[in-house]
Amino acid sequence: DLTEPDAGSDLQAVMLKATPDEENGCWRLNGVKRFITNGDGDIALVLARSEEGTKDGRGLSMFIYDKNDGGVTVRRIENKMGIKGSPTCELVFKNAKAELCGSRKLGLIKYVMALMNGARLGIAAQSVGVSEAAYREALDYARDRRQFGKAIIEFPAVYEMLSVMKAKLDASRSLLYETTRFVDMYKTYEDIARERSLTPDERTEMKKYSRLADAFTPMAKGMGSEYCNQNAYDSVQVHGGSGFMKDYACERIYRDARITSIYEGTTQLQVVAAIRHVTTGTYLNQIRAYENENIAEAYLPLKDELVKLTDIYAAAVEKVTSAKDSEYLDFMARRLVEMAGNIIMSYLLILDASRNEEFDASARVYNNIAKAEIAKHAEFINNFTPSEINVYKKA
Ligand SMILES: Cc1cc2nc3c(=O)[nH]c(=O)nc-3n(C[C@H](O)[C@H](O)[C@H](O)COP(=O)(O)OP(=O)(O)OC[C@H]3O[C@@H](n4cnc5c(N)ncnc54)[C@H](O)[C@@H]3O)c2cc1C
């Protein structure tokens, strides 16, 4: 339970108050939380302000409560666009009994950050699942539906849509798996470190994977959820008028997809988390590492394209960062993160295809998508001067 009416993306603004109840050896929570998934459940973790007079994240701690102790009521269950099977609740806390979880003042800066990374990975996986469902529905429909005397899948406009959907789906799944691999690696080292001290080499490896997990998690969530939405949109499109009807699953998938780019941090907030890995070179270093991996000969021409795209990306990063203007960097951040993401996903698909020819088409289609996207972003960045931001502000 993190979100409040005035604290959404900005969790430092959380105001729900936690006061020590020394007589009963517990804490008391007072305030309101909103948009809480399964907020009607018995046990919950709550982020609350334990340090009176503070205004930022350092005054927040994590608490655990049991609804059976009383003091928490569900004031409202939201009437949502999608994911209707999951109740989203507004909760009112009135002197609710709670226990401190972990150490005081580490609620946001340590625990929420750790929880969020896990949850973002979860939503990245949810996005891949919804994307897969959208693709399957579209594929089945396109094979069955006939117009002008043939199955609609035979029209270039339709099979192009389907192959792009499949490429985005495979790309986001590959990025998800790569991210989970990085998470597994550093967590394994953490586990080993509990039993014995790590060697200097192991410590270096742990840091490397931890940094990569930190860089890839917001990318997998941000880009995966946007692809999921794009695939849900195209799934409806492949269905034509039928896609607008509740009789077809794609109508629900379209609505269910929408939340993936909003909760556990909007796409914009994923970019806020990812941009430092553009400026510090985490993505670029990893891209260079992929260059040296075992790529099958058939894909070497695609790899050559990616090496060129990497130079374009690096030049765009240099152009934006050399201005040393944080507003200009924020303005271009999404483009830069997406450029890195396009290159990374294209490499991952080429590596997948090198191991298994099942991914051949997606590797080739996605490479074309990456080229077109990077050209578009580079064009925008190269033709833009920081002072032009004022035009956007005025608009
Ligand atoms: C169905 C559902 C379930 C949810 N479940 C939970 C839950 O279980 N627990 C929980 O704690 N919360 C939950 N949430 C809350 C969810 O995490 C927030 O809605 C989300 O983080 C966005 O916060 P907000 O709605 O206040 O939007 P705002 O923060 O007001 O954002 C509005 C817009 O401003 C943009 N924006 C804001 N700040 C910045 C910035 N610094 N840079 C760039 N753009 C910015 C956002 O990207 C967005 O486009 C849920 C929400 C929904 C809809």
Coordinates of C-alpha atoms in Angstrom, one line a residue, residues 65-368:
Y65 CA -0.9 -4.7 9.5
D66 CA -3.6 -7.4 9.9
K67 CA -7.0 -6.2 8.8
N68 CA -8.6 -8.4 11.5
D69 CA -7.2 -6.1 14.1
G70 CA -9.6 -3.4 12.9
G71 CA -9.0 0.2 12.0
V72 CA -8.8 -0.3 8.2
T73 CA -11.9 0.1 6.0
V74 CA -12.3 -0.3 2.2
R75 CA -14.1 3.0 1.4
R76 CA -14.4 2.4 -2.3
I77 CA -13.7 -0.3 -4.9
E78 CA -12.8 1.5 -8.2
N79 CA -14.8 1.0 -11.4
K80 CA -12.0 0.3 -13.8
M81 CA -11.4 0.2 -17.6
G82 CA -9.7 -3.3 -17.4
I83 CA -8.3 -5.9 -15.1
K84 CA -11.8 -6.2 -13.6
G85 CA -10.9 -9.4 -11.8
S86 CA -8.6 -7.6 -9.5
P87 CA -10.2 -5.3 -6.9
T88 CA -8.6 -1.8 -6.6
C89 CA -9.4 -0.3 -3.3
E90 CA -9.4 3.0 -1.5
L91 CA -8.5 2.4 2.1
V92 CA -9.1 4.5 5.2
F93 CA -6.8 3.9 8.2
K94 CA -8.2 5.1 11.6
N95 CA -5.8 4.2 14.4
A96 CA -5.0 0.9 12.7
K97 CA -2.7 -1.2 14.7
A98 CA 0.6 -2.0 12.8
E99 CA 4.0 -3.3 13.4
L100 CA 7.2 -1.7 12.1
C101 CA 8.8 -3.8 9.3
G102 CA 12.6 -3.6 9.2
S103 CA 14.3 -0.4 10.2
R104 CA 12.8 3.0 10.6
K105 CA 13.4 5.5 7.8
L106 CA 14.3 2.9 5.3
G107 CA 10.7 2.3 4.1
L108 CA 11.0 4.1 0.8
I109 CA 14.7 4.4 0.2
K110 CA 15.5 0.7 0.7
Y111 CA 12.4 -1.5 1.0
V112 CA 10.1 0.1 -1.6
M113 CA 13.0 0.3 -4.1
A114 CA 13.6 -3.4 -3.7
L115 CA 9.9 -4.3 -3.9
M116 CA 9.5 -2.1 -6.9
N117 CA 12.2 -3.8 -8.9
G118 CA 10.5 -7.2 -8.3
A119 CA 7.1 -5.8 -9.1
R120 CA 8.4 -4.1 -12.3
L121 CA 9.8 -7.4 -13.5
G122 CA 6.3 -8.9 -12.7
I123 CA 4.6 -6.3 -14.9
A124 CA 7.1 -6.8 -17.6
A125 CA 6.1 -10.5 -17.5
Q126 CA 2.4 -9.6 -17.4
S127 CA 3.0 -7.5 -20.5
V128 CA 4.6 -10.4 -22.4
G129 CA 1.6 -12.6 -21.4
V130 CA -1.0 -10.1 -22.5
S131 CA 1.0 -9.4 -25.7
E132 CA 1.1 -13.2 -26.4
A133 CA -2.7 -13.4 -25.9
A134 CA -3.2 -10.4 -28.2
Y135 CA -1.0 -12.0 -30.9
R136 CA -2.7 -15.4 -30.7
E137 CA -6.2 -14.0 -31.0
A138 CA -5.2 -11.9 -34.0
L139 CA -3.4 -14.9 -35.7
D140 CA -6.4 -17.2 -35.2
Y141 CA -8.8 -14.6 -36.5
A142 CA -6.7 -13.7 -39.5
R143 CA -6.5 -17.4 -40.5
D144 CA -10.3 -17.9 -40.2
R145 CA -11.7 -14.6 -41.6
R146 CA -12.2 -14.5 -45.3
Q147 CA -12.6 -11.3 -47.4
F148 CA -12.3 -10.8 -51.2
G149 CA -12.3 -14.6 -51.6
K150 CA -9.3 -15.3 -49.3
A151 CA -8.2 -15.5 -45.7
I152 CA -7.3 -12.0 -44.6
I153 CA -3.8 -13.3 -43.4
E154 CA -2.9 -13.4 -47.0
F155 CA -3.1 -9.6 -47.4
P156 CA 0.3 -7.9 -47.0
A157 CA -1.2 -5.2 -44.8
V158 CA -2.5 -8.0 -42.4
Y159 CA 0.5 -10.3 -42.4
E160 CA 2.8 -7.3 -41.9
M161 CA 0.8 -6.3 -38.8
L162 CA 1.0 -9.9 -37.5
S163 CA 4.7 -10.3 -38.1
V164 CA 5.5 -7.0 -36.4
M165 CA 3.3 -8.1 -33.5
K166 CA 5.3 -11.3 -33.3
A167 CA 8.6 -9.5 -33.5
K168 CA 7.7 -7.1 -30.7
L169 CA 6.4 -10.0 -28.6
D170 CA 9.5 -12.1 -29.1
A171 CA 11.7 -9.0 -28.5
S172 CA 10.0 -8.1 -25.2
R173 CA 10.1 -11.8 -24.0
S174 CA 13.8 -12.0 -24.8
L175 CA 14.5 -8.8 -22.9
L176 CA 12.4 -10.1 -20.0
Y177 CA 14.4 -13.3 -19.8
E178 CA 17.7 -11.4 -20.1
T179 CA 16.7 -9.2 -17.2
T180 CA 15.6 -12.1 -15.0
R181 CA 19.0 -13.8 -15.8
F182 CA 20.8 -10.7 -14.5
V183 CA 18.6 -10.6 -11.4
D184 CA 19.2 -14.4 -10.8
M185 CA 23.0 -13.9 -11.1
Y186 CA 23.3 -11.1 -8.6
K187 CA 20.8 -12.7 -6.2
T188 CA 22.8 -16.0 -6.3
Y189 CA 25.9 -14.1 -5.3
E190 CA 24.0 -12.4 -2.5
D191 CA 22.9 -15.9 -1.3
I192 CA 26.5 -17.2 -1.5
A193 CA 27.6 -14.1 0.4
R194 CA 25.4 -15.1 3.3
E195 CA 27.4 -18.3 3.7
R196 CA 30.9 -17.2 3.0
S197 CA 32.7 -14.1 2.0
L198 CA 32.9 -13.6 -1.8
T199 CA 36.2 -13.4 -3.6
P200 CA 37.1 -10.1 -5.1
D201 CA 36.2 -11.4 -8.6
E202 CA 32.9 -12.7 -7.4
R203 CA 32.2 -9.3 -5.8
T204 CA 33.0 -7.6 -9.0
E205 CA 30.6 -10.0 -10.9
M206 CA 27.9 -9.4 -8.3
K207 CA 28.1 -5.6 -8.8
K208 CA 28.1 -6.0 -12.6
Y209 CA 24.9 -8.1 -12.6
S210 CA 23.3 -5.9 -10.0
R211 CA 23.9 -2.8 -12.2
L212 CA 22.7 -4.6 -15.3
A213 CA 19.5 -5.7 -13.5
D214 CA 19.0 -2.2 -12.4
A215 CA 19.4 -1.0 -16.0
F216 CA 17.4 -3.7 -17.7
T217 CA 14.4 -3.8 -15.3
P218 CA 12.9 -0.4 -16.2
M219 CA 13.6 -1.0 -19.9
A220 CA 11.9 -4.4 -19.8
K221 CA 8.9 -2.9 -18.0
G222 CA 8.8 0.3 -20.0
M223 CA 9.2 -1.0 -23.5
G224 CA 7.5 -4.4 -22.8
S225 CA 4.4 -2.7 -21.6
E226 CA 4.3 -0.2 -24.5
Y227 CA 4.7 -3.2 -27.0
C228 CA 1.9 -5.0 -25.1
N229 CA -0.4 -2.0 -25.7
Q230 CA 0.7 -1.7 -29.3
N231 CA 0.0 -5.4 -29.9
A232 CA -3.4 -5.2 -28.1
Y233 CA -4.3 -2.3 -30.4
D234 CA -3.2 -4.2 -33.5
S235 CA -5.1 -7.3 -32.4
V236 CA -8.3 -5.3 -32.4
Q237 CA -7.4 -3.9 -35.8
V238 CA -6.9 -7.3 -37.3
H239 CA -10.4 -8.2 -36.0
G240 CA -11.9 -5.2 -37.8
G241 CA -15.4 -4.4 -36.5
S242 CA -15.6 -7.6 -34.5
G243 CA -12.7 -6.4 -32.4
F244 CA -14.8 -3.6 -31.1
M245 CA -17.4 -6.1 -29.8
K246 CA -17.3 -7.7 -26.4
D247 CA -17.8 -11.1 -28.0
Y248 CA -14.1 -11.3 -28.9
A249 CA -11.3 -11.7 -26.3
C250 CA -9.2 -9.0 -28.0
E251 CA -11.7 -6.3 -26.7
R252 CA -10.8 -7.3 -23.1
I253 CA -7.2 -7.7 -23.9
Y254 CA -7.1 -4.2 -25.2
R255 CA -8.5 -2.8 -22.0
D256 CA -6.4 -5.1 -19.8
A257 CA -3.2 -4.1 -21.6
R258 CA -3.7 -0.4 -20.7
I259 CA -2.7 -0.7 -17.1
T260 CA 0.7 -2.3 -17.8
S261 CA 2.3 1.0 -18.8
I262 CA 0.8 2.8 -15.7
Y263 CA 1.1 0.8 -12.5
E264 CA 4.4 0.0 -10.7
G265 CA 5.6 3.3 -12.2
T266 CA 4.4 4.8 -15.5
T267 CA 6.5 4.4 -18.7
Q268 CA 7.8 8.0 -18.0
L269 CA 9.0 6.9 -14.5
Q270 CA 10.7 3.8 -16.1
V271 CA 12.6 6.3 -18.3
V272 CA 13.5 8.3 -15.2
A273 CA 15.1 5.2 -13.8
A274 CA 16.7 4.1 -17.0
I275 CA 18.2 7.3 -18.2
R276 CA 21.2 7.2 -15.9
H277 CA 22.2 4.0 -17.6
V278 CA 22.3 5.9 -20.9
T279 CA 24.5 8.6 -19.4
T280 CA 26.8 6.3 -17.5
G281 CA 27.2 3.9 -20.4
T282 CA 25.7 0.7 -18.8
Y283 CA 23.6 0.1 -21.9
L284 CA 26.4 0.9 -24.3
N285 CA 28.9 -1.4 -22.5
Q286 CA 26.4 -4.2 -22.6
I287 CA 25.7 -3.6 -26.3
R288 CA 29.4 -3.8 -27.0
A289 CA 29.4 -7.1 -25.0
Y290 CA 26.7 -8.5 -27.3
E291 CA 28.8 -7.6 -30.3
N292 CA 31.4 -10.2 -29.1
E293 CA 28.9 -13.0 -28.5
N294 CA 28.5 -16.1 -30.6
I295 CA 26.4 -14.9 -33.5
A296 CA 25.6 -17.4 -36.3
E297 CA 27.1 -16.5 -39.7
A298 CA 23.6 -16.0 -41.2
Y299 CA 23.1 -13.1 -38.8
L300 CA 26.4 -11.3 -39.3
P301 CA 24.9 -8.8 -41.8
L302 CA 22.3 -7.9 -39.2
K303 CA 25.0 -7.6 -36.6
D304 CA 26.9 -5.2 -38.9
E305 CA 23.7 -3.1 -39.1
L306 CA 23.6 -3.1 -35.3
V307 CA 27.2 -1.9 -35.0
K308 CA 26.2 1.1 -37.2
L309 CA 23.1 1.7 -35.2
T310 CA 25.2 1.7 -32.0
D311 CA 27.4 4.5 -33.4
I312 CA 24.2 6.5 -34.2
Y313 CA 23.0 5.9 -30.7
A314 CA 26.3 6.8 -29.1
A315 CA 26.4 10.0 -31.2
A316 CA 22.9 11.0 -30.1
V317 CA 23.8 10.4 -26.4
E318 CA 26.9 12.5 -26.9
K319 CA 24.9 15.3 -28.5
V320 CA 22.3 15.4 -25.7
T321 CA 24.6 15.0 -22.8
S322 CA 27.3 17.4 -24.0
A323 CA 24.8 20.3 -23.7
K324 CA 24.9 19.7 -19.9
D325 CA 21.2 20.8 -19.7
S326 CA 19.1 18.5 -17.4
E327 CA 15.8 19.7 -18.9
Y328 CA 17.0 18.9 -22.4
L329 CA 18.2 15.5 -21.3
D330 CA 14.8 14.8 -19.6
F331 CA 13.1 15.9 -22.8
M332 CA 15.1 13.5 -24.9
A333 CA 15.4 10.7 -22.3
R334 CA 12.6 8.4 -23.7
R335 CA 14.1 8.6 -27.2
L336 CA 17.5 7.7 -25.9
V337 CA 16.3 4.8 -23.7
E338 CA 14.2 3.4 -26.6
M339 CA 17.2 3.6 -29.0
A340 CA 19.3 1.6 -26.5
G341 CA 16.3 -0.8 -26.1
N342 CA 15.9 -1.3 -29.9
I343 CA 19.5 -2.2 -30.3
I344 CA 19.5 -4.5 -27.2
M345 CA 16.4 -6.4 -28.2
S346 CA 17.7 -6.7 -31.8
Y347 CA 20.9 -8.3 -30.5
L348 CA 18.9 -10.6 -28.1
L349 CA 16.7 -11.8 -31.0
I350 CA 19.8 -12.4 -33.2
L351 CA 21.3 -14.5 -30.4
D352 CA 18.0 -16.4 -30.0
A353 CA 17.9 -17.0 -33.7
S354 CA 21.5 -18.1 -33.7
R355 CA 20.5 -20.8 -31.2
N356 CA 17.1 -21.7 -32.6
E357 CA 15.8 -21.0 -36.1
E358 CA 12.3 -20.5 -34.8
F359 CA 13.3 -16.9 -34.1
D360 CA 14.7 -16.2 -37.5
A361 CA 11.7 -14.2 -38.8
S362 CA 11.4 -12.1 -35.6
A363 CA 15.1 -11.4 -35.6
R364 CA 14.9 -10.1 -39.1
V365 CA 11.7 -8.2 -38.7
Y366 CA 12.8 -6.6 -35.4
N367 CA 16.1 -5.6 -37.0
N368 CA 14.1 -3.6 -39.5

